[in-house]
PDB file of C-alpha atoms in Angstrom:
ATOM      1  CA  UNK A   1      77.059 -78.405 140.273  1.00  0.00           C
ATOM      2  CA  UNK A   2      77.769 -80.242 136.481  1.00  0.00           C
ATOM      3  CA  UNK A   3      80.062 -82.381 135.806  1.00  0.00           C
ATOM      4  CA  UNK A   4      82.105 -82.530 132.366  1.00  0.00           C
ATOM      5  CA  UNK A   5      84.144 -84.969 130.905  1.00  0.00           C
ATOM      6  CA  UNK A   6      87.209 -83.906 128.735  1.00  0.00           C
ATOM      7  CA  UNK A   7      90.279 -85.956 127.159  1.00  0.00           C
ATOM      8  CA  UNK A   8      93.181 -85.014 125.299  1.00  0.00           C
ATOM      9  CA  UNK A   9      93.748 -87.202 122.396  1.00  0.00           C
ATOM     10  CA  UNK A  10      92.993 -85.396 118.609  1.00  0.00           C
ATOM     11  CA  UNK A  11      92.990 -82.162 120.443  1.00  0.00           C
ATOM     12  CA  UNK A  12      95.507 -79.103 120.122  1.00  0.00           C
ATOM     13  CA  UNK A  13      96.392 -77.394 123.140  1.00  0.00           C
ATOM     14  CA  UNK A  14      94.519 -74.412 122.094  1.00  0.00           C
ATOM     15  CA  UNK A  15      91.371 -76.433 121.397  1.00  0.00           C
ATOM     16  CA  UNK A  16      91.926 -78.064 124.837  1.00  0.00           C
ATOM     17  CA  UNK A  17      91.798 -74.948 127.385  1.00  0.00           C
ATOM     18  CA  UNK A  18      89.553 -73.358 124.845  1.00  0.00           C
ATOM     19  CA  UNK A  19      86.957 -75.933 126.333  1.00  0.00           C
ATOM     20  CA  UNK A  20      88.075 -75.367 129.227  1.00  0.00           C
ATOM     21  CA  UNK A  21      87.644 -71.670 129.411  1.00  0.00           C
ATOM     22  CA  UNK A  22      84.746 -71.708 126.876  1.00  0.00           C
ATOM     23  CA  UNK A  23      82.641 -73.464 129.691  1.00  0.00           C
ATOM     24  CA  UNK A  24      84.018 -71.850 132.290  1.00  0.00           C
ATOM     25  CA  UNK A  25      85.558 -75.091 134.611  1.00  0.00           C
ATOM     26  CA  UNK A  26      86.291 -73.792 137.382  1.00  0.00           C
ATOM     27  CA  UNK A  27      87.785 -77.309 138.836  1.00  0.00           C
ATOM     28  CA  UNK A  28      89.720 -80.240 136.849  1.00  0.00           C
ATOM     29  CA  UNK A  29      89.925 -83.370 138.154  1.00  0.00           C
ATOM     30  CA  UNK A  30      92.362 -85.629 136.448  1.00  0.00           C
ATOM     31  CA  UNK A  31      91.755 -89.156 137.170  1.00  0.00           C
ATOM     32  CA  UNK A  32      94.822 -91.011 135.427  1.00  0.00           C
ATOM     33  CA  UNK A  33      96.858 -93.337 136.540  1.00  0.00           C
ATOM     34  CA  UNK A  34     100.140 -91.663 135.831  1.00  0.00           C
ATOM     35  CA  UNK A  35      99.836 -87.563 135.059  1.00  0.00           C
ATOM     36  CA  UNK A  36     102.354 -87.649 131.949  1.00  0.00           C
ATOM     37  CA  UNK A  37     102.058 -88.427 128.195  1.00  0.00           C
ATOM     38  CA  UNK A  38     104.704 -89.690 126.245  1.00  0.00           C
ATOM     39  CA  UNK A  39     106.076 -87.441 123.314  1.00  0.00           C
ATOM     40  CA  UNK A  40     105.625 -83.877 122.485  1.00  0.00           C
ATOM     41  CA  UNK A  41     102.191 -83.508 121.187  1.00  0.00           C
ATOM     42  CA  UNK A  42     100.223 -83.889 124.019  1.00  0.00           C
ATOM     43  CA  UNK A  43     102.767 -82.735 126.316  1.00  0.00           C
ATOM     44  CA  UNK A  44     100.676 -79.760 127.313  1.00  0.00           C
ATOM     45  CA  UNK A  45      98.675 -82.554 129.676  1.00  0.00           C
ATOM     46  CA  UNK A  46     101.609 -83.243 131.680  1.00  0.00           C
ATOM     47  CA  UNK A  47     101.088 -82.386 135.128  1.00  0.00           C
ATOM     48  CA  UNK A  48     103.811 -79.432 136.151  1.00  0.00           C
ATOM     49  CA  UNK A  49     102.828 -77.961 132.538  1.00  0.00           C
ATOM     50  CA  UNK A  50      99.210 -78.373 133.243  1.00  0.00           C
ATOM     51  CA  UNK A  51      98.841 -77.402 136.925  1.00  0.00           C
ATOM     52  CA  UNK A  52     100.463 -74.545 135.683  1.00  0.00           C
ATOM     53  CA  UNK A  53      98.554 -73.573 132.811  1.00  0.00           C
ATOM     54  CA  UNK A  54      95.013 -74.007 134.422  1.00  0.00           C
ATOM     55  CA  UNK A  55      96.621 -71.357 137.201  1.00  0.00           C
ATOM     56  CA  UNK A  56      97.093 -69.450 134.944  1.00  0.00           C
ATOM     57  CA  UNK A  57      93.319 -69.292 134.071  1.00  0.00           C
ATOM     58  CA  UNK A  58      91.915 -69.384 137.209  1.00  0.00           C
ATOM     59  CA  UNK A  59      90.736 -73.188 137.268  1.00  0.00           C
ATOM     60  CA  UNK A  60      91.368 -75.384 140.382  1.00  0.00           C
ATOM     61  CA  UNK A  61      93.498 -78.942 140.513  1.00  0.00           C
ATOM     62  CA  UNK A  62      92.574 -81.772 142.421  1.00  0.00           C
ATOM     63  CA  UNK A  63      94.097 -85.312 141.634  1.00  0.00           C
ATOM     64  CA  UNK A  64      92.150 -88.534 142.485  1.00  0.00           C
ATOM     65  CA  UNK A  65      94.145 -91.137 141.133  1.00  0.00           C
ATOM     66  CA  UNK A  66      92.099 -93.501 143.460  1.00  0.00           C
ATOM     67  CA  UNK A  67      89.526 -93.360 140.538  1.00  0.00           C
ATOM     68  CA  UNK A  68      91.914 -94.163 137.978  1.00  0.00           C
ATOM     69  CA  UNK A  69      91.423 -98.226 136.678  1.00  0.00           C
ATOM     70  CA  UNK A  70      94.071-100.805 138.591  1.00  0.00           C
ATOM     71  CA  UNK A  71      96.423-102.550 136.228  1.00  0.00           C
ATOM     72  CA  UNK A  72      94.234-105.701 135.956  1.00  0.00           C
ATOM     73  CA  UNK A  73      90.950-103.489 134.817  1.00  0.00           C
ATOM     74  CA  UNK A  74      93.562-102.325 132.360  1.00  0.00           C
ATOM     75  CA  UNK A  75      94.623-105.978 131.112  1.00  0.00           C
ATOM     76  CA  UNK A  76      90.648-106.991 130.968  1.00  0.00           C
ATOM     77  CA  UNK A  77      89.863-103.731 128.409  1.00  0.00           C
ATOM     78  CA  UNK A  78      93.552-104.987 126.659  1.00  0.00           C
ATOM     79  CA  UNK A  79      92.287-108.659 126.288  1.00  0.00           C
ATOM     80  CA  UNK A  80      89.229-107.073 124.711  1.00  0.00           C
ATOM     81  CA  UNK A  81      90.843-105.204 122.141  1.00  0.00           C
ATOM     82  CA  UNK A  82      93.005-107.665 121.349  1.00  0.00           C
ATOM     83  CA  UNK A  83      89.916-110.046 120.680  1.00  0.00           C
ATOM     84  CA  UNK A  84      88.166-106.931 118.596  1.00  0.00           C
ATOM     85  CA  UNK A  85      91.827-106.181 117.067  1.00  0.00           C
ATOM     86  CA  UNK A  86      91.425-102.585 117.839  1.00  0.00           C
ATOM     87  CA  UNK A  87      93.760-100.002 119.775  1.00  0.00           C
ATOM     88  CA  UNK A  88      93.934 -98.170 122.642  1.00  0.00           C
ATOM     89  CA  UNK A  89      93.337 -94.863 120.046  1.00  0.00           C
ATOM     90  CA  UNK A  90      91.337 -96.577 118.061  1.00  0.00           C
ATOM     91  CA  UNK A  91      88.785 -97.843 120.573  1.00  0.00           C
ATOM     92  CA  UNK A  92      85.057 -96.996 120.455  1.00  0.00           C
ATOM     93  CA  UNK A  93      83.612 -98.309 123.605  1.00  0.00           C
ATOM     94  CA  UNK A  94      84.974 -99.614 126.669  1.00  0.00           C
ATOM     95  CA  UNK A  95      84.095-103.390 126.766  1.00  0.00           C
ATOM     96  CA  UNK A  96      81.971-105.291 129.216  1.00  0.00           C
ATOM     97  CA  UNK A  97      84.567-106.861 131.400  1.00  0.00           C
ATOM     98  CA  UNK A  98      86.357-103.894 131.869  1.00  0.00           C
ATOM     99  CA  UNK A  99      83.214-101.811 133.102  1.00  0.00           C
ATOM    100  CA  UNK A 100      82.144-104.625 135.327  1.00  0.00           C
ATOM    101  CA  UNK A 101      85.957-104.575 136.831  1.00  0.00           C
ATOM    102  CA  UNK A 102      85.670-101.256 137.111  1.00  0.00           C
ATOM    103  CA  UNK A 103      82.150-100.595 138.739  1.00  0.00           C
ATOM    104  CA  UNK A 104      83.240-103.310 141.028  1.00  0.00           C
ATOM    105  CA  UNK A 105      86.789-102.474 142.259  1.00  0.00           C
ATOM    106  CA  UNK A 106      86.632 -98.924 141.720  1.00  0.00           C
ATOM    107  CA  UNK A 107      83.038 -97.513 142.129  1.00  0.00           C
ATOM    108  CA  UNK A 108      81.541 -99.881 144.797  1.00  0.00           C
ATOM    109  CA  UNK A 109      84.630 -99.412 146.614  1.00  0.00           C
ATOM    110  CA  UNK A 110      85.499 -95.263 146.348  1.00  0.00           C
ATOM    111  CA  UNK A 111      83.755 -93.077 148.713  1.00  0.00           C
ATOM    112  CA  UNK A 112      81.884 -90.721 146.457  1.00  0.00           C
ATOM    113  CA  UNK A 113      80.760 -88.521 149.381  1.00  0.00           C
ATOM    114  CA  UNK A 114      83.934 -88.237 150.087  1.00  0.00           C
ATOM    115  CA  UNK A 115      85.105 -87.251 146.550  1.00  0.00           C
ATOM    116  CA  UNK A 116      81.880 -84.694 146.413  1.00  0.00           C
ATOM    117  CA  UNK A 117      83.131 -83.141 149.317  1.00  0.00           C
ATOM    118  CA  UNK A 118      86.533 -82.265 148.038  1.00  0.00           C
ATOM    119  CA  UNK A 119      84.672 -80.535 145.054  1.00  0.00           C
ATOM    120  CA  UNK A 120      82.352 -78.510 147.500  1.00  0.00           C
ATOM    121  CA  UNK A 121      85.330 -77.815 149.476  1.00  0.00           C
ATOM    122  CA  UNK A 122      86.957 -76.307 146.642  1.00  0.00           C
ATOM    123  CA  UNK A 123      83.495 -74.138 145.780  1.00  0.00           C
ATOM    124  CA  UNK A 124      83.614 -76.278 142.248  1.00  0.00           C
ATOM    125  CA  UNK A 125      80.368 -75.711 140.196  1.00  0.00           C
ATOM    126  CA  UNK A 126      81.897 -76.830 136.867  1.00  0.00           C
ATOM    127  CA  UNK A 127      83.849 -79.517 137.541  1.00  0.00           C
ATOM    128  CA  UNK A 128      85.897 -81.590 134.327  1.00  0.00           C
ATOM    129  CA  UNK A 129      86.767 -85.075 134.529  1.00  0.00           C
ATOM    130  CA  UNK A 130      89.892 -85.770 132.727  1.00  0.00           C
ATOM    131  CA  UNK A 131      91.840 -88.422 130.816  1.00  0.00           C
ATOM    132  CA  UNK A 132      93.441 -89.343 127.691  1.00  0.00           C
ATOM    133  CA  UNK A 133      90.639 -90.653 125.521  1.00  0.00           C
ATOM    134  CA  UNK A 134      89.007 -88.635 122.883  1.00  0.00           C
ATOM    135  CA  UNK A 135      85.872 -90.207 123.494  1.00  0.00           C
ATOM    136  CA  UNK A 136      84.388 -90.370 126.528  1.00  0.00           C
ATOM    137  CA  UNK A 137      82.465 -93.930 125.552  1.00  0.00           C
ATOM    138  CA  UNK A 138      86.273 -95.099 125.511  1.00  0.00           C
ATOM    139  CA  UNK A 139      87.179 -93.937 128.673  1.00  0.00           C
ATOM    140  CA  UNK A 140      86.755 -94.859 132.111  1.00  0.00           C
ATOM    141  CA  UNK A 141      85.705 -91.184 133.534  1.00  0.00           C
ATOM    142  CA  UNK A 142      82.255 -91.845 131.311  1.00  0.00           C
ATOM    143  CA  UNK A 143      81.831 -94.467 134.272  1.00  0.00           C
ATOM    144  CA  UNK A 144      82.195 -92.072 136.991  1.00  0.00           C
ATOM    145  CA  UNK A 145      80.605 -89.273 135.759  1.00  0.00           C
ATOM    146  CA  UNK A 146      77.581 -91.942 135.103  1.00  0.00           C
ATOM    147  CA  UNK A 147      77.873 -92.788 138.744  1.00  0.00           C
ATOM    148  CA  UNK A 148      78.182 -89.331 139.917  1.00  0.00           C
ATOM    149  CA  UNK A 149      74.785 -88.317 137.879  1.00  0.00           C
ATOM    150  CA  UNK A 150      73.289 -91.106 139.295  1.00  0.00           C
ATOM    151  CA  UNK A 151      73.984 -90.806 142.553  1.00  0.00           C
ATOM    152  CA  UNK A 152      73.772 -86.886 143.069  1.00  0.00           C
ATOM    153  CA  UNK A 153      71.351 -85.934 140.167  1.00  0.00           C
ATOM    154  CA  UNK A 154      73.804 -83.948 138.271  1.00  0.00           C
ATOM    155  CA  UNK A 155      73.963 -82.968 134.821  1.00  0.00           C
ATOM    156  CA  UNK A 156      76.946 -84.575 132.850  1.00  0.00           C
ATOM    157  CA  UNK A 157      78.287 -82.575 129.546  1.00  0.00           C
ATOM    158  CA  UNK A 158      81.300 -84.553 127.499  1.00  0.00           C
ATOM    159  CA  UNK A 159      82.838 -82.006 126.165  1.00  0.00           C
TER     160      UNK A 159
END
């Protein structure tokens, strides 16, 4: 199994199942807190549309919004950018006290096992972790895919 890591933002719909059919996922995980986008530009991410679309090319669903940061991890990343005066879009890197709140409330807590099972359940050898972020150093799902690797030994592409 390999793990990926896609997100949305900067990307056309075209360019975003092109990735996703260029290296053949066969399983997307999205791992948001709340499955729709605001506006129409990246309304081809919002969850009826989506589910849809990756049925369309043949790609499983499966939605762990236990992985997704809490509101307070959210507010520690937000006090950091405030502090750096950067945006949400404009973000690099995902600062220290939000990947400690994370690690800690999220990844020490989940059942990866259990998470690892619902992939082998659903015969997933390509698996893409999803979220908004165009990078994936800005994004939580860099964190679990990290974790994942770790744990399992698997390769991890950011697409």
């Amino acid at each position: 199994m390999k793990i990926y890591t896609i997100g949305v933002y900067g990307s056309t719909e075209e360019e975003f199942y092109g990735k996703l059919t260029k290296f053949q996922i066969d399983l997307f995980c999205d791992i948001r807190q709340r499955r729709g986008v605001r506006g129409r530009q990246y309304a081809f991410v919002n969850s009826s549309y989506l589910q849809k679309r990756l049925s369309e090319l043949g790609i499983g669903y499966l939605y762990e919004k236990r992985f997704a940061p809490t509101r307070e991890i959210r507010e520690m990343q937000w006090a950091e950018d405030k502090e750096e005066h950067q945006t949400k879009k404009s973000r690099e890197t995902l600062g220290h006290a939000f990947c400690c709140g994370y690690e800690q409330l999220i990844l020490d807590k989940e059942n990866l096992d259990e998470l690892m099972v619902s992939f082998e359940s659903m015969n997933a050898q390509r698996v893409v972790l999803f979220c908004l972020e165009s990078r994936p150093e800005a994004c939580h799902r860099s964190l679990l895919a990290h974790r994942l690797s770790e744990k399992y030994h698997l390769e991890v592409v950011h697409l």
